[in-house]
PDB file of C-alpha atoms in Angstrom:
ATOM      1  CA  UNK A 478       6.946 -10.316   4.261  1.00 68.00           C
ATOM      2  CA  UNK A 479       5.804  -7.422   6.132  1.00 84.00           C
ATOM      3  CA  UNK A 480       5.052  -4.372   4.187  1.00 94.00           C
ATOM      4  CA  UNK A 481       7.092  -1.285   3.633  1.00 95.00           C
ATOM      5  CA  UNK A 482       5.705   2.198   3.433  1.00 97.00           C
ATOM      6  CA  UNK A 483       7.184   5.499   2.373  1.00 97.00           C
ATOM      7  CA  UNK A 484       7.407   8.308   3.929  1.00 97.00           C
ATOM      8  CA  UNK A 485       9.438  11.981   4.556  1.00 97.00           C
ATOM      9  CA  UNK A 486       9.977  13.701   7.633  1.00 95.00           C
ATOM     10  CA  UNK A 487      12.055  16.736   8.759  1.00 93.00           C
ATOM     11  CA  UNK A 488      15.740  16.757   9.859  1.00 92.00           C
ATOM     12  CA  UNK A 489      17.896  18.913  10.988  1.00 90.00           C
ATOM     13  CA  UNK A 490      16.393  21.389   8.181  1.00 93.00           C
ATOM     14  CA  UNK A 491      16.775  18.408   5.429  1.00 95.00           C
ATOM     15  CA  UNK A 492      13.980  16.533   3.916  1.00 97.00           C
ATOM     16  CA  UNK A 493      14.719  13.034   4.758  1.00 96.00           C
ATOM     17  CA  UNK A 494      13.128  10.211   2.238  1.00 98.00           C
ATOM     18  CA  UNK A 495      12.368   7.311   4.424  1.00 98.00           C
ATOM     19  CA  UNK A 496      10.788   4.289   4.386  1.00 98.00           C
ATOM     20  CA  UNK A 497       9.241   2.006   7.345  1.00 97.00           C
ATOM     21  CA  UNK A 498       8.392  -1.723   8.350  1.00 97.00           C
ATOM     22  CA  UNK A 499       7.257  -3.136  11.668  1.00 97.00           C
ATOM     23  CA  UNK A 500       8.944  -6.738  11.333  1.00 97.00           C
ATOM     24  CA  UNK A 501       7.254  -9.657  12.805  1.00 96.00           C
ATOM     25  CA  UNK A 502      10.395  -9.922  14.646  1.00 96.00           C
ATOM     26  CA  UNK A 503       9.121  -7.054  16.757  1.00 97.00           C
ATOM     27  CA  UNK A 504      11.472  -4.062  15.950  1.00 98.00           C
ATOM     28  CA  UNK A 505      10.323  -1.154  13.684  1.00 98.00           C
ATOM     29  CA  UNK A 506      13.454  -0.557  11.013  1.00 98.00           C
ATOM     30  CA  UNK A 507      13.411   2.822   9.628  1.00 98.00           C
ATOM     31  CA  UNK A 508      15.873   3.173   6.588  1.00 97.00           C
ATOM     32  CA  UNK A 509      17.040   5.632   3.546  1.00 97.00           C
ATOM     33  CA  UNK A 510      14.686   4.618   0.563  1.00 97.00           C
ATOM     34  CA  UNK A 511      17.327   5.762  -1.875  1.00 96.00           C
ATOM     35  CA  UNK A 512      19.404   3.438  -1.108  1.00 96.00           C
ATOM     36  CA  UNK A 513      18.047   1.001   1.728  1.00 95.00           C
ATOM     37  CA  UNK A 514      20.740   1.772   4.180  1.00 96.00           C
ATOM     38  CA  UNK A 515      19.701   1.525   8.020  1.00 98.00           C
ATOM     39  CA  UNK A 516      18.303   4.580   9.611  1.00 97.00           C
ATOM     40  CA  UNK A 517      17.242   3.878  12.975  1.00 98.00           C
ATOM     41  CA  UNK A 518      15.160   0.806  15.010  1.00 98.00           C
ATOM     42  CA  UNK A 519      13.285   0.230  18.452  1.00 98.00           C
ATOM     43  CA  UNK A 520      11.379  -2.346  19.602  1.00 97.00           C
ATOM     44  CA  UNK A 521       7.768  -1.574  18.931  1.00 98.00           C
ATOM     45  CA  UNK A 522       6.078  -4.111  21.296  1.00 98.00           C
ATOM     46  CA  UNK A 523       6.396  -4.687  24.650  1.00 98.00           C
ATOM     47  CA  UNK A 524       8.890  -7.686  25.181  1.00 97.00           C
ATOM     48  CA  UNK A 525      11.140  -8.856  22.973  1.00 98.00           C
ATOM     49  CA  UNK A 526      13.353 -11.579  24.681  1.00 97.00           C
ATOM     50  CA  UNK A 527      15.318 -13.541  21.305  1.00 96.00           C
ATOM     51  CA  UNK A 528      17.424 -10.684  21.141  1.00 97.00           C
ATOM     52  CA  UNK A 529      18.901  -7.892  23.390  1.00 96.00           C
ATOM     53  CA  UNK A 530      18.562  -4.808  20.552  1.00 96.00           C
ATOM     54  CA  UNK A 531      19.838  -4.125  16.908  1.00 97.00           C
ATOM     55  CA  UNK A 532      23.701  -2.804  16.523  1.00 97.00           C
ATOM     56  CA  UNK A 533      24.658   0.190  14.294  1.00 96.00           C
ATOM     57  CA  UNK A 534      23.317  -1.491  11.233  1.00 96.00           C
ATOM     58  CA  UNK A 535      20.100  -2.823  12.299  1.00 96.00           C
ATOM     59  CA  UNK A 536      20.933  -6.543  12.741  1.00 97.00           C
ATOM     60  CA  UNK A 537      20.013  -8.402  15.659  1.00 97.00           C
ATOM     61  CA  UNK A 538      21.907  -8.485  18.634  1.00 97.00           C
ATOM     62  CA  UNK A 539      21.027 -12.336  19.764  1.00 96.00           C
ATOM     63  CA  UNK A 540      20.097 -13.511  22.998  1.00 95.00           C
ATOM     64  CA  UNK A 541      21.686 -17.450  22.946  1.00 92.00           C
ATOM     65  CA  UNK A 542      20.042 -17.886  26.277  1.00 92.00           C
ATOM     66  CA  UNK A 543      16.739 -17.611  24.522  1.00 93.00           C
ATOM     67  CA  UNK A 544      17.106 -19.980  21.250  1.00 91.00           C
ATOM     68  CA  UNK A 545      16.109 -23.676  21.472  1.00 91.00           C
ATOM     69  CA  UNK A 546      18.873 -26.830  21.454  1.00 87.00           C
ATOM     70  CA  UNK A 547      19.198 -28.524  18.724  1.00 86.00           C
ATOM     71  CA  UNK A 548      17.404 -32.226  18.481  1.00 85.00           C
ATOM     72  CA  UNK A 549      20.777 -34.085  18.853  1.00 76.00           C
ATOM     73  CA  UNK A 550      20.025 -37.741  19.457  1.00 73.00           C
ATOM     74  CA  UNK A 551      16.815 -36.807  21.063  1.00 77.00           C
ATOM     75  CA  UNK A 552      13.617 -36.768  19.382  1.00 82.00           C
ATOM     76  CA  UNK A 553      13.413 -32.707  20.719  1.00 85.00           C
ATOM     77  CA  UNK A 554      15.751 -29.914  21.488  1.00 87.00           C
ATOM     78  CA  UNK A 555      15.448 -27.978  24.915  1.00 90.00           C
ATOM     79  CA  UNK A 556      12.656 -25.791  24.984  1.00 92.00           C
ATOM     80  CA  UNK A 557      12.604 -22.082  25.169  1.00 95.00           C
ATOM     81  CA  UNK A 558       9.990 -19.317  25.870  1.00 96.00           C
ATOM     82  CA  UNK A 559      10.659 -16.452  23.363  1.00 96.00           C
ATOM     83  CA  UNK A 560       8.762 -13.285  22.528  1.00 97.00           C
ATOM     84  CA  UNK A 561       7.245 -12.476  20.216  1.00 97.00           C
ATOM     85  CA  UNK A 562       5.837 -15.862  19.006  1.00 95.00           C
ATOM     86  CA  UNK A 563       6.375 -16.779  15.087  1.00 93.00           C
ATOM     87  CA  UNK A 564       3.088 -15.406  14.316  1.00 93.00           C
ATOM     88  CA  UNK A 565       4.751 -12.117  15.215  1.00 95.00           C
ATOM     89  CA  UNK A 566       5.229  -8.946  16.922  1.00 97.00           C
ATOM     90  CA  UNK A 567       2.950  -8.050  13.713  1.00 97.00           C
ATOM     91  CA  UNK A 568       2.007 -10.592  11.039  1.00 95.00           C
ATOM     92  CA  UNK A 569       0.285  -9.796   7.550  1.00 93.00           C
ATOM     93  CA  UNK A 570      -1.579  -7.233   8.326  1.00 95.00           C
ATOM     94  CA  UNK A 571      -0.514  -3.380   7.107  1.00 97.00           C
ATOM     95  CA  UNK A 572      -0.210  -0.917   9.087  1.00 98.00           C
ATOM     96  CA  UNK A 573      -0.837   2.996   7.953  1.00 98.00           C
ATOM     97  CA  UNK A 574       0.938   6.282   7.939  1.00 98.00           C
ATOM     98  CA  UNK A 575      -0.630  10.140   8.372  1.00 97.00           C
ATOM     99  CA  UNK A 576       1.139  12.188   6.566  1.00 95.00           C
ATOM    100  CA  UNK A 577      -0.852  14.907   8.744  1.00 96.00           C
ATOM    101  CA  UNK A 578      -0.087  13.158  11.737  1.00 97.00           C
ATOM    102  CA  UNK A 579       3.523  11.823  11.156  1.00 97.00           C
ATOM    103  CA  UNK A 580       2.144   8.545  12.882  1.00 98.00           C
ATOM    104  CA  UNK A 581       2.198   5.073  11.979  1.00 98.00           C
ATOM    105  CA  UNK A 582      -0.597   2.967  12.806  1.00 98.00           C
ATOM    106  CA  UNK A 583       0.482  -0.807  13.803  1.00 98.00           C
ATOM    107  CA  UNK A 584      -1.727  -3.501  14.418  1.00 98.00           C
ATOM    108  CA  UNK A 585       0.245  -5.579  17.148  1.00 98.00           C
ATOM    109  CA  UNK A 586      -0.126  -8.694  19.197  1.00 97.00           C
ATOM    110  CA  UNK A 587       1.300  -9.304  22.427  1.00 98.00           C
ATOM    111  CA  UNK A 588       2.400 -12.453  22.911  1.00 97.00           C
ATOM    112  CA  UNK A 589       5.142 -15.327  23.126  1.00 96.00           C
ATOM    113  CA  UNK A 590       5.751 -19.144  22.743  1.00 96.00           C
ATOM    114  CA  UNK A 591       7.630 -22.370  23.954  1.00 95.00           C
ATOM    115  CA  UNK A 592       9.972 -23.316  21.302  1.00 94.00           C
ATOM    116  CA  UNK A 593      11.972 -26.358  20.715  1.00 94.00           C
ATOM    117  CA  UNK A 594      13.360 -28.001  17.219  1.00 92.00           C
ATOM    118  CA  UNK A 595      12.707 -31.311  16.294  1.00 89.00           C
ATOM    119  CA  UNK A 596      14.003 -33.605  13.528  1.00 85.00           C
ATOM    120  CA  UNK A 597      12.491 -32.409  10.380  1.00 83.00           C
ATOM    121  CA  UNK A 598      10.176 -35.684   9.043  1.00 78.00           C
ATOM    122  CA  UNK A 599       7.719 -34.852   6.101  1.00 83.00           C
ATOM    123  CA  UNK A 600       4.540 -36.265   6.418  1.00 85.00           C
ATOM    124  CA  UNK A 601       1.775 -35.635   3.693  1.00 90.00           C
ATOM    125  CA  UNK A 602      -0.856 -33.188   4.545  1.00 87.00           C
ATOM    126  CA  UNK A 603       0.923 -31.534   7.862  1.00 82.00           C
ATOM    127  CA  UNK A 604       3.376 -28.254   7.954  1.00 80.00           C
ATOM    128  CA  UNK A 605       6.750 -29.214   7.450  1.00 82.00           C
ATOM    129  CA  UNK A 606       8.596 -27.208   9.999  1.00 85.00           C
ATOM    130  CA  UNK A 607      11.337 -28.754  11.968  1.00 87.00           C
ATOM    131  CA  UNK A 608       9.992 -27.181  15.033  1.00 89.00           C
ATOM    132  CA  UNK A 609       7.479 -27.593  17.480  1.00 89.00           C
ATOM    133  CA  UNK A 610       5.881 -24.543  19.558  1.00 91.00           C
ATOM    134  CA  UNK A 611       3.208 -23.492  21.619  1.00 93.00           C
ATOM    135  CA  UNK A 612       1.402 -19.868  21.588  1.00 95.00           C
ATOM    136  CA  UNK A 613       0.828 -17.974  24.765  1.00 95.00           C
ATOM    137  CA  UNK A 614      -0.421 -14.754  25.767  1.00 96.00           C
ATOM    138  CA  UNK A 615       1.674 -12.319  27.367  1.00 97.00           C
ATOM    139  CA  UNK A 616      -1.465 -10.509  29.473  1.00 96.00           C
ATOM    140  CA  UNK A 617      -4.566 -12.097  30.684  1.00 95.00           C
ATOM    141  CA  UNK A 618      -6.606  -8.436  29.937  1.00 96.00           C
ATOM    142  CA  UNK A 619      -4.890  -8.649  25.863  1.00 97.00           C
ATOM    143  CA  UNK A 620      -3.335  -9.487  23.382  1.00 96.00           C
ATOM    144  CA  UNK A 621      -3.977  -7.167  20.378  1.00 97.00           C
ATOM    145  CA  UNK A 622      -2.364  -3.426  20.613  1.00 98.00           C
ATOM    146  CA  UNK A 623      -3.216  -1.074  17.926  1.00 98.00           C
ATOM    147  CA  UNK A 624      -0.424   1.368  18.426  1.00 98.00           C
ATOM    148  CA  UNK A 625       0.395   4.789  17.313  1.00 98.00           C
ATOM    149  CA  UNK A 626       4.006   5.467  16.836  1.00 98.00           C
ATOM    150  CA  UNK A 627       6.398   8.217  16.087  1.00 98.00           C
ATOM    151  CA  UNK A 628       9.223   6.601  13.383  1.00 98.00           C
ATOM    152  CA  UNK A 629      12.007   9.719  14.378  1.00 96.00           C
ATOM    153  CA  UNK A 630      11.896   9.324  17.912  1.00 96.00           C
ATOM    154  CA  UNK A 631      10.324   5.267  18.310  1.00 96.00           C
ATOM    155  CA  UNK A 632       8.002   6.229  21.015  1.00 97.00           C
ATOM    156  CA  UNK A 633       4.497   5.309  21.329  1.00 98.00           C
ATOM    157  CA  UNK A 634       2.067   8.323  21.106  1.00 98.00           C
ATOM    158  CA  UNK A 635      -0.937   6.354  22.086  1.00 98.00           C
ATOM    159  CA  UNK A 636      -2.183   2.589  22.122  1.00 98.00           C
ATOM    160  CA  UNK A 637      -5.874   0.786  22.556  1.00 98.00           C
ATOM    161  CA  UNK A 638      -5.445  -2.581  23.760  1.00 98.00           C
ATOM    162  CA  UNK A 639      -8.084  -5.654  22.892  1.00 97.00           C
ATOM    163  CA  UNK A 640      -8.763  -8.782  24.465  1.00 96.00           C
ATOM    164  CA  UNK A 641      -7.758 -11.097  21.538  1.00 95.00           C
ATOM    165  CA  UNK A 642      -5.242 -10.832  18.485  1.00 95.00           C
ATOM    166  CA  UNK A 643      -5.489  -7.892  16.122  1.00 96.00           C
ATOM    167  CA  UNK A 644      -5.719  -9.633  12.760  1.00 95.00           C
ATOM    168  CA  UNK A 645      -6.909  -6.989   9.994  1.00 95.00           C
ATOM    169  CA  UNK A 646      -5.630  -3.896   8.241  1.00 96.00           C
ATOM    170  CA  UNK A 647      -5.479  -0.437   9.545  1.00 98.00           C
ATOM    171  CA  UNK A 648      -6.540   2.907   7.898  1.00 97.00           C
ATOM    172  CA  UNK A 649      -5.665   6.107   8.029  1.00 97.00           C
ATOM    173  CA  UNK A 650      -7.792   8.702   6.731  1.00 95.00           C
ATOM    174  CA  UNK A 651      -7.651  12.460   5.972  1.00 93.00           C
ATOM    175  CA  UNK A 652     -10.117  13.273   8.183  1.00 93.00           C
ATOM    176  CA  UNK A 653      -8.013  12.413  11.010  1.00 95.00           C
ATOM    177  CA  UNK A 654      -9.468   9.181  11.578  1.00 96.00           C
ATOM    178  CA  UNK A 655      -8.245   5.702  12.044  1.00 98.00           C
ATOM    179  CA  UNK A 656     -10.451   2.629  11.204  1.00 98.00           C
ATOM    180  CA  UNK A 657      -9.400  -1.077  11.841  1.00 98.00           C
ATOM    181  CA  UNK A 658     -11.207  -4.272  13.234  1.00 97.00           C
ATOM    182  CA  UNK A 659     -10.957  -6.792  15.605  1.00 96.00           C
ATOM    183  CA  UNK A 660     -12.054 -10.869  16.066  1.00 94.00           C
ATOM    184  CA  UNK A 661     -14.823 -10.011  18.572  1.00 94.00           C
ATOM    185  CA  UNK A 662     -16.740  -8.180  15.283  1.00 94.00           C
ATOM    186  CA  UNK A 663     -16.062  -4.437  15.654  1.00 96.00           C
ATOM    187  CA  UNK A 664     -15.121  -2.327  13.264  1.00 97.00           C
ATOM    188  CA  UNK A 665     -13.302   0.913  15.367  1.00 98.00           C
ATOM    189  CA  UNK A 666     -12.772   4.126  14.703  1.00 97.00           C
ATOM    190  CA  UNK A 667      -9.982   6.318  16.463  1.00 98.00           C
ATOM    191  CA  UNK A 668      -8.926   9.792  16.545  1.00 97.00           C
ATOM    192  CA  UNK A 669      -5.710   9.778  15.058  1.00 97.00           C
ATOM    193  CA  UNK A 670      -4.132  11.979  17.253  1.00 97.00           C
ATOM    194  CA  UNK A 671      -5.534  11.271  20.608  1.00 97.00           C
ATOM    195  CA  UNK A 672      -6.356   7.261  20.280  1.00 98.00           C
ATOM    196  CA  UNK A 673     -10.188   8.109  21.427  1.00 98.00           C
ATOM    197  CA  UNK A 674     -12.551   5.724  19.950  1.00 97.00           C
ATOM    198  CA  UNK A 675     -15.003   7.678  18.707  1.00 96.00           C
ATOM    199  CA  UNK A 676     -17.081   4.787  16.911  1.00 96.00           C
ATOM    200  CA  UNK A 677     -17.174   1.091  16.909  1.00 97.00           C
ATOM    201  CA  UNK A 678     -20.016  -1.032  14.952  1.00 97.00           C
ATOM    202  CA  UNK A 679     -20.524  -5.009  15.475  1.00 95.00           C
ATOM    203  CA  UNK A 680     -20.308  -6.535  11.903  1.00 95.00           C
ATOM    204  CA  UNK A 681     -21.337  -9.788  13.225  1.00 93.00           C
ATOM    205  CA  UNK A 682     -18.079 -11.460  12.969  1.00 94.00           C
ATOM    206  CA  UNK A 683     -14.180 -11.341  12.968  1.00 94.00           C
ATOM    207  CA  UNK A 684     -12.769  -8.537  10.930  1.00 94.00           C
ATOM    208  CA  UNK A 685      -9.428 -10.258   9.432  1.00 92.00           C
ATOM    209  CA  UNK A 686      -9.782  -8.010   6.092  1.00 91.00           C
ATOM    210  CA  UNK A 687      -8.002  -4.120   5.981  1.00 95.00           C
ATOM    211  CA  UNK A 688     -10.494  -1.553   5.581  1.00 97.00           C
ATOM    212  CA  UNK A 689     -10.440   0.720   2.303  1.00 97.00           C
ATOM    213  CA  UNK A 690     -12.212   4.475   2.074  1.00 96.00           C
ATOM    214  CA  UNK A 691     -13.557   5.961  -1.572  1.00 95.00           C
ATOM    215  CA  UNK A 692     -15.410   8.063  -2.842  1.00 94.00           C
ATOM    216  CA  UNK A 693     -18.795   8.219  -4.817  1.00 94.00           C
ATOM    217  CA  UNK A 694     -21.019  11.746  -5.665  1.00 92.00           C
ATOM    218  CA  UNK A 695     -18.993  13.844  -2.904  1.00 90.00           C
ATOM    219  CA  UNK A 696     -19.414  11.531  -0.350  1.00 92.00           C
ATOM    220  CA  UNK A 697     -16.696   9.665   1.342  1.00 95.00           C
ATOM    221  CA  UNK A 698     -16.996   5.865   2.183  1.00 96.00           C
ATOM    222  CA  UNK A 699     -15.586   3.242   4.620  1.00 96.00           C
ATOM    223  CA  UNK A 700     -16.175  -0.540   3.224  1.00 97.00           C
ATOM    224  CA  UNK A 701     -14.182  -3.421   4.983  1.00 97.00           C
ATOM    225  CA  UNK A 702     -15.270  -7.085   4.710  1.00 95.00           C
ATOM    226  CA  UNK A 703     -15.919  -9.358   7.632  1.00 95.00           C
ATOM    227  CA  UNK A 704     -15.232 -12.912   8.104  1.00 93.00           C
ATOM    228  CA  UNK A 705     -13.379 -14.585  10.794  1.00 90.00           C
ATOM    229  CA  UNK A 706     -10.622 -17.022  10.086  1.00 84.00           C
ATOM    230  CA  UNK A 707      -7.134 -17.103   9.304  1.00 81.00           C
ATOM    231  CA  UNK A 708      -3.833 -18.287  11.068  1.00 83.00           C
ATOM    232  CA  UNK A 709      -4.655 -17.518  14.714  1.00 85.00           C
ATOM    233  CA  UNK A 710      -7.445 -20.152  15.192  1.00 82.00           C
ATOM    234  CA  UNK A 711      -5.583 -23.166  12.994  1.00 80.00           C
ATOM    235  CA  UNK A 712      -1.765 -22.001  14.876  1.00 82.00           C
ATOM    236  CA  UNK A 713      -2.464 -19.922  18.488  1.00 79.00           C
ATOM    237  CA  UNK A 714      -2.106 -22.947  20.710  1.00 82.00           C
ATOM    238  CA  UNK A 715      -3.268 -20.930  24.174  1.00 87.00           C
ATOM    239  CA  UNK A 716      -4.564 -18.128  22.248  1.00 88.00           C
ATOM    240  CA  UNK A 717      -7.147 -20.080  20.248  1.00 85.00           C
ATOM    241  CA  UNK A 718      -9.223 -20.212  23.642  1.00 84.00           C
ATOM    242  CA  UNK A 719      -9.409 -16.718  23.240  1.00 86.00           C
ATOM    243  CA  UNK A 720     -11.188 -16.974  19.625  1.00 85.00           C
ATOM    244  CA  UNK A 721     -12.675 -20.457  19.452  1.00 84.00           C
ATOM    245  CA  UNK A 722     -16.483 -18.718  19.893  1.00 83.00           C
ATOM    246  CA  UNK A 723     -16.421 -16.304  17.377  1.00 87.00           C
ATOM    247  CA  UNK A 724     -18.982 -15.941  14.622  1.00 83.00           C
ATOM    248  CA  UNK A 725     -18.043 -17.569  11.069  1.00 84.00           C
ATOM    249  CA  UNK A 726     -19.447 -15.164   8.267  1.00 83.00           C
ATOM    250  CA  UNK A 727     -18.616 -13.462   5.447  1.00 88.00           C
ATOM    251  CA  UNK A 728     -20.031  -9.659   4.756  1.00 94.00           C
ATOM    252  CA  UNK A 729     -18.976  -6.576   3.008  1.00 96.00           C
ATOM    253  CA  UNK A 730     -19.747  -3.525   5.155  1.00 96.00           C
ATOM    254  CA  UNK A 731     -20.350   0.274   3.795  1.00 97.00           C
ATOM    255  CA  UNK A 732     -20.144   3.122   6.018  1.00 96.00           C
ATOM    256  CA  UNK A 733     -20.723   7.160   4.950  1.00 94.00           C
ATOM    257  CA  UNK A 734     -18.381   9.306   7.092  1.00 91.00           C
ATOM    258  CA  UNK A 735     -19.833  12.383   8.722  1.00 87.00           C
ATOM    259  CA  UNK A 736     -19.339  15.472   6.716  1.00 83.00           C
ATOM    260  CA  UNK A 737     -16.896  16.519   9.490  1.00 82.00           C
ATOM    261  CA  UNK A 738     -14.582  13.960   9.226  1.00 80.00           C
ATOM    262  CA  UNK A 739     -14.655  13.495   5.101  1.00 81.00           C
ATOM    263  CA  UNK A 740     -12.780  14.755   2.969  1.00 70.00           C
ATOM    264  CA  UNK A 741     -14.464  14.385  -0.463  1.00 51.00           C
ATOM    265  CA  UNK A 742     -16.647  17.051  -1.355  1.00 43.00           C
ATOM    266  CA  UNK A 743     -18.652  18.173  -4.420  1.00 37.00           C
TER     267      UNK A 743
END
């Protein structure tokens, strides 16, 4: 389960107590916290092709022409392509909000998979699924899209795009900063309002972990630990090519932010 965050924004002179998700399904749902009712959803990647939008209370409008036959008295149901693949739209890994900003921050992967179900047969030892799929990329230039998005309006304010899957956490900071990682080792910094990178270090391998920010003597801190592994290797099918080469490790990093971009003082 992807997670929820809340947050408040400003409507029509009211303050509006909200919560958000970006579903692995590929639509972001904004709803009413107090009482979970539907508020508004868009798609928040680029192609979404299992269903044709969300009706007035934020279920899924399907697309039958996109879902896979079932097995019948063959061994394997037709097969499909459908975005985004089960890994997801977004998986896992949280996203962040600015309450400065009024931004979310989702870590996103663009890509889609052949889909057909089989008989369901367990076997000891192997994933017990009923289907049978394989992952492709949508673009040859990327997959991952760390996007910034506005939840009252559902349009994308900016986006950096990376050559494999965004796996780890994103952060958020005062300081108008955003920090995540990627498989290929960096760990990025953006300016939250803009999308500029403004720093990227190579940790020596695949950031899958979220960074975290604290505090120690007046001096504020970025740690995030990097190690590459995870679903996207054992599960990507076409994508694995992608990250078959990267480094194996496991490190905790440290940075000290600039005293123009921290926010704890003495």
């Amino acid at each position: 389960m992807n997670e929820l965050i809340s947050f408040d924004y400003q409507e029509g002179g009211k303050t509006i107590k909200a919560a958000g998700t970006a579903d692995r399904n590929g639509f972001f749902y904004v709803l009413d916290r107090t009482n979970g009712k539907f508020i508004r959803g868009f798609p928040f990647v680029d192609k979404i092709t299992w269903a044709k939008g969300l009706d007035k209370d934020g279920r899924p409008i399907y697309d039958d022409a996109n879902r896979p036959g079932k097995p019948g008295d063959a061994d394997k149901g037709s097969s499909v392509f459908v975005a985004p693949s089960f890994l997801g739209g977004k998986n896992w890994m949280p996203m962040a909000y600015s309450q400065d900003t009024g931004l979310f921050y989702v870590p996103s992967n663009e890509w889609g998979m052949d889909i057909w179900n089989e008989g369901v047969a367990y076997k000891k030892g192997a994933a017990y699924l009923g289907a049978g799929f394989t992952i492709h990329p949508l673009n040859e230039e990327y997959i991952g899209v760390l996007r910034a998005i506005d939840p009252k309006t559902g349009k994308e304010v900016w986006r950096y795009e990376n050559y494999a899957p965004l796996w780890g956490g994103v952060l958020a900071t005062k300081g108008n900063l955003v920090f995540t990682g990627n498989p290929e080792g960096f760990l990025m910094a953006f300016d939250a309002k803009t999308g500029k990178k403004v720093y990227e270090f190579n940790t020596g391998s695949g950031i899958v972990g979220s960074p975290v920010t604290w505090e120690m003597d007046g001096e504020q801190y970025v740690s995030v630990l990097s190690g590459w592994g995870g679903a996207v290797p054992l599960w990507g099918g076409e994508v694995a090519k992608r990250v078959k080469d990267f480094n194996q490790g496991g490190m905790v990093w440290t940075f000290k932010l600039p005293k123009d971009r921290a926010v704890a003082q003495r």
